[in-house]
Short mmCIF file of C-alpha atoms in Angstrom, two decimals:
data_model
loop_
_atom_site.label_atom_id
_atom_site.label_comp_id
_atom_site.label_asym_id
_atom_site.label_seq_id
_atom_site.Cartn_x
_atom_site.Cartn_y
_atom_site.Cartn_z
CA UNK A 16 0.00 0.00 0.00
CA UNK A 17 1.23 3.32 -0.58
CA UNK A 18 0.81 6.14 1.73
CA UNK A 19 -0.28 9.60 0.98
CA UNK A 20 2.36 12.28 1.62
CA UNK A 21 1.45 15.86 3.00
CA UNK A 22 3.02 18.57 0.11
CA UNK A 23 3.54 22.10 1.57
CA UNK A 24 3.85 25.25 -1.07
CA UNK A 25 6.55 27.00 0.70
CA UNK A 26 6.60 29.82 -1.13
CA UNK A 27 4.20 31.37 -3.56
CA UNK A 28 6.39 33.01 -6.25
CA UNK A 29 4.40 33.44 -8.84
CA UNK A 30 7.01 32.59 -11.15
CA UNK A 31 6.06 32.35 -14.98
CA UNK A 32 9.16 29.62 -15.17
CA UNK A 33 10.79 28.42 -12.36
CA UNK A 34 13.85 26.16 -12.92
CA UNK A 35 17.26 24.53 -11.82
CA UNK A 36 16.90 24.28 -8.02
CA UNK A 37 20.28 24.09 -6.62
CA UNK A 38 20.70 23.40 -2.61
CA UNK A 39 23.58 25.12 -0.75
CA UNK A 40 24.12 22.61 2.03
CA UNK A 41 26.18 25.15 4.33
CA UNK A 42 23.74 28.00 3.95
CA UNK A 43 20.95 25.50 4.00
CA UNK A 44 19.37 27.82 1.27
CA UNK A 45 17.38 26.99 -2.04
CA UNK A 46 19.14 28.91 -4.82
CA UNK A 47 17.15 28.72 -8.20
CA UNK A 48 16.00 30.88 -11.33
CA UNK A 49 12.81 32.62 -12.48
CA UNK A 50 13.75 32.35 -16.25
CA UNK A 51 11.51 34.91 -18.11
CA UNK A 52 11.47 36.95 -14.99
CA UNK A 53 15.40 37.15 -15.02
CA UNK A 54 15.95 36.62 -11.78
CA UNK A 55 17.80 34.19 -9.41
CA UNK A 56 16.26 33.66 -6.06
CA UNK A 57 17.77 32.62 -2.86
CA UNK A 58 15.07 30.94 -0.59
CA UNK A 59 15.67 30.37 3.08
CA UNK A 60 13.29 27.14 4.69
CA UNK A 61 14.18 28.40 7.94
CA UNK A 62 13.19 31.50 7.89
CA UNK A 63 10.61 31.89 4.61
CA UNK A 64 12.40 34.34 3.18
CA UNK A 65 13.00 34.61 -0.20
CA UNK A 66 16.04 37.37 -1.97
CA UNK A 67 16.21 37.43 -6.04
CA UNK A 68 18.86 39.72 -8.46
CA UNK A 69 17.86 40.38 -11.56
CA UNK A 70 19.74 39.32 -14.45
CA UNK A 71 20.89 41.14 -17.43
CA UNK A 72 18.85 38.20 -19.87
CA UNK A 73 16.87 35.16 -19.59
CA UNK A 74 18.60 33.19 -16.95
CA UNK A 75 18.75 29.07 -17.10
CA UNK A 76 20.58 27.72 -14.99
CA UNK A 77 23.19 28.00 -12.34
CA UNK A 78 25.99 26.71 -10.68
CA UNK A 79 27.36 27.38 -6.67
CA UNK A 80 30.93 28.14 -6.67
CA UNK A 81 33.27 26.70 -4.05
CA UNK A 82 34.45 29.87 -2.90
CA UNK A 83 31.30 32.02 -3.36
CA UNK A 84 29.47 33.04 -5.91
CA UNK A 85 27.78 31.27 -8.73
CA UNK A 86 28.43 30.39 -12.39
CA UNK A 87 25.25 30.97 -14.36
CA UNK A 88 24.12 30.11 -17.67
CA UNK A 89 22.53 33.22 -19.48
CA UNK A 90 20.86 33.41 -22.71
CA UNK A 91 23.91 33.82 -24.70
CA UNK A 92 26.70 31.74 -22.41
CA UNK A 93 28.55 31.59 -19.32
CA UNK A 94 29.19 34.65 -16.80
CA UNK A 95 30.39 34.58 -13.14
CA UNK A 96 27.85 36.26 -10.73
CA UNK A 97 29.27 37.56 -7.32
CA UNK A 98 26.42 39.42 -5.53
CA UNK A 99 26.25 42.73 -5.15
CA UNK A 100 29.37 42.49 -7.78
CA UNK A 101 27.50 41.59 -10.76
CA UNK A 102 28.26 39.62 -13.93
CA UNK A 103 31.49 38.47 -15.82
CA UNK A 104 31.43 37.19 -18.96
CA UNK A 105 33.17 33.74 -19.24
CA UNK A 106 32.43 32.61 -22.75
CA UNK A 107 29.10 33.12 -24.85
CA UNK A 108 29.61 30.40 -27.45
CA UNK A 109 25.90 31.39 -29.30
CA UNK A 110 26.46 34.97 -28.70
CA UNK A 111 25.61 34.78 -32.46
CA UNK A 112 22.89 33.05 -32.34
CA UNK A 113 20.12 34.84 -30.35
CA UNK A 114 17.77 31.87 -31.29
CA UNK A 115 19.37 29.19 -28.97
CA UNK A 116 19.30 30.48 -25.63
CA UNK A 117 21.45 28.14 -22.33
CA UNK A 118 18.74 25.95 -20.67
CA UNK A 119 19.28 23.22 -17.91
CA UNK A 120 22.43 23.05 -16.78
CA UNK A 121 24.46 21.39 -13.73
CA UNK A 122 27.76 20.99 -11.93
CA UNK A 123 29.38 17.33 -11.91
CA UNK A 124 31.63 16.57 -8.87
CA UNK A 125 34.80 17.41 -10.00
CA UNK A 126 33.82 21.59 -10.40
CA UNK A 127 32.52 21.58 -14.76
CA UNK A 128 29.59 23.38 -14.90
CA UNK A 129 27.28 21.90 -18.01
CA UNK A 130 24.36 23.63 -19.71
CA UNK A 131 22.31 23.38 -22.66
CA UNK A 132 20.61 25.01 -25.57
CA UNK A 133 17.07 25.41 -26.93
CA UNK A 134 15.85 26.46 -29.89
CA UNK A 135 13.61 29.31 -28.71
CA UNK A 136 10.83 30.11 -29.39
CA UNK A 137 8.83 27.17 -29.98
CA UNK A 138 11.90 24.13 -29.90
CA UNK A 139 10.30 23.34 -33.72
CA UNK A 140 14.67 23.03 -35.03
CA UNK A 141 17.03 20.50 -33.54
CA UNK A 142 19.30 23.68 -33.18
CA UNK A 143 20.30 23.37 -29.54
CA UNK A 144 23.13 21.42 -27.45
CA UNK A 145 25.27 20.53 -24.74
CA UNK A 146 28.53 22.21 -23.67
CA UNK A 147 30.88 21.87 -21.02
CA UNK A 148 32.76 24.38 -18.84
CA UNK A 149 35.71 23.34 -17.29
CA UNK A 150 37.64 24.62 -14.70
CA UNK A 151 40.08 25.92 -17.07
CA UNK A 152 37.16 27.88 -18.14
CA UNK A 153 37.72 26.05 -21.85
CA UNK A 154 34.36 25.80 -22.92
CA UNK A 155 33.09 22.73 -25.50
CA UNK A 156 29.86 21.66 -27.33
CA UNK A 157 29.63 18.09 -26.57
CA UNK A 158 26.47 17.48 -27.73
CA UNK A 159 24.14 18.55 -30.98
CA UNK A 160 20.68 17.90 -32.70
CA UNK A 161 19.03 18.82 -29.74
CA UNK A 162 15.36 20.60 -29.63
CA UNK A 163 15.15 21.52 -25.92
CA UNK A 164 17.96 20.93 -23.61
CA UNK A 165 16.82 19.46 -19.83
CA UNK A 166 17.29 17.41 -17.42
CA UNK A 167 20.79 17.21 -17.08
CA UNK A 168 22.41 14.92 -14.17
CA UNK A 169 25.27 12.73 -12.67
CA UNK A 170 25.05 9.03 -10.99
CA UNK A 171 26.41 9.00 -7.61
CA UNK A 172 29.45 7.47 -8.99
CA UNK A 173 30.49 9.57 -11.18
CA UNK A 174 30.61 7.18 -14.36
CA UNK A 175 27.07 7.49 -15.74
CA UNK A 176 25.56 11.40 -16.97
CA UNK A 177 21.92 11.61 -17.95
CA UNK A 178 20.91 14.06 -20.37
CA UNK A 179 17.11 14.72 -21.44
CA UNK A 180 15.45 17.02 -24.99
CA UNK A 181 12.43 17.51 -23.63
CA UNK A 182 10.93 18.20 -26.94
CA UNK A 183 12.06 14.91 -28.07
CA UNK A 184 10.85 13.02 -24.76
CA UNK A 185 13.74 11.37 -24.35
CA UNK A 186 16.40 10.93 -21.60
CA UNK A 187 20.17 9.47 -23.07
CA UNK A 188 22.42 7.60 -20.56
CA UNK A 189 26.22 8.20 -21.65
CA UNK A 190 29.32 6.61 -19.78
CA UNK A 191 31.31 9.34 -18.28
CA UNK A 192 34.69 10.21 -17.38
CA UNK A 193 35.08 12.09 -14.72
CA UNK A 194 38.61 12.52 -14.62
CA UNK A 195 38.15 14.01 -18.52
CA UNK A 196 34.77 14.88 -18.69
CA UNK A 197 34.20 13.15 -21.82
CA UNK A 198 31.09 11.37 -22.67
CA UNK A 199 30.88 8.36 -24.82
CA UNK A 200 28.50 5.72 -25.13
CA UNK A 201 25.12 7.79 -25.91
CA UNK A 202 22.00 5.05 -25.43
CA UNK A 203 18.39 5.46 -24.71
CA UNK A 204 17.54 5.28 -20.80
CA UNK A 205 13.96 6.51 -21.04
CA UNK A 206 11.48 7.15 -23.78
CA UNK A 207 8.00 8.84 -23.00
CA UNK A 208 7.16 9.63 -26.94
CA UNK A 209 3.22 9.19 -26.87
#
């Protein structure tokens, strides 16, 4: 038998797209991003309360930096964010391309921060991709022929990365290094076509 679980809302944002919850175990905060909104949020369980910053562009994803500070993936690319500092530009590999905004993205466990593209507005053009950002702060497209980047993450172990095109309804297992970050391998782990 399976039992019913109480869900709480915590907080009512209103949020037109809210994505890419990231936990901060020493602040024990909620960091995540209102996309169309621009915004990244910072909510505290403990006390309810709930910051944001605006962002310069559509905002997709982001990444907690050891140090302080995050790594986030705006519309264009990769920037360093350093509240109240601002934003640095790392790379913008589609700078050129203001139809395939940064989506999903995640950090794996040895500091690469990953996101991927969409072809906006209506993911009709398998335009979008994957790319990695490595510590170096070398950035590389991994991945293409992708409609709508999502649902990007890493097996405990480190030697399996799932990556999902929503569009596509599909999630792809690949074997990963972690020591390279390569991927190799790419294999259907779930299809939900229909």
């Amino acid at each position: 038998m399976v039992s019913k679980a109480a869900v709480d809302c915590v907080l009512e944002s209103g949020s037109e797209l809210a994505e890419g919850p990231v936990w901060h175990p020493e602040e024990r905060a909620l960091y995540w991003v209102n996309i169309k909104a621009h915004e990244i949020h910072r909510f505290d369980p403990a006390t309810g309360q709930d910051i944001h910053w605006q962002t310069p562009a559509d905002v997709g994803s982001l990444g907690l930096r050891q140090h302080g500070g995050m790594v986030v993936a705006l519309r264009s690319g990769f920037f360093f964010f350093d509240p109240p500092a601002g934003f640095r530009p790392i790379v913008e590999p589609e700078a050129d391309n203001p139809d395939n905004p940064f989506n999903d993205g995640k950090t794996d466990r040895q500091g690469r921060f990953w996101a991927g593209t969409l072809y906006d507005p209506d993911e009709s053009k398998p335009a979008g991709g994957l790319y990695r950002l490595a510590t170096d702060l070398s950035c590389q497209r991994l991945v293409d022929g992708i409609f709508a980047s999502n649902g990007l993450a890493f097996s405990p172990d480190s030697k399996t990365a799932y990556y999902a095109d929503s569009k596509q309804r599909l999630v792809w297992a690949f074997d990963f290094d972690a020591d390279d970050g390569a991927l190799s391998n790419r294999r259907v782990f779930v299809e939900l076509k229909g």
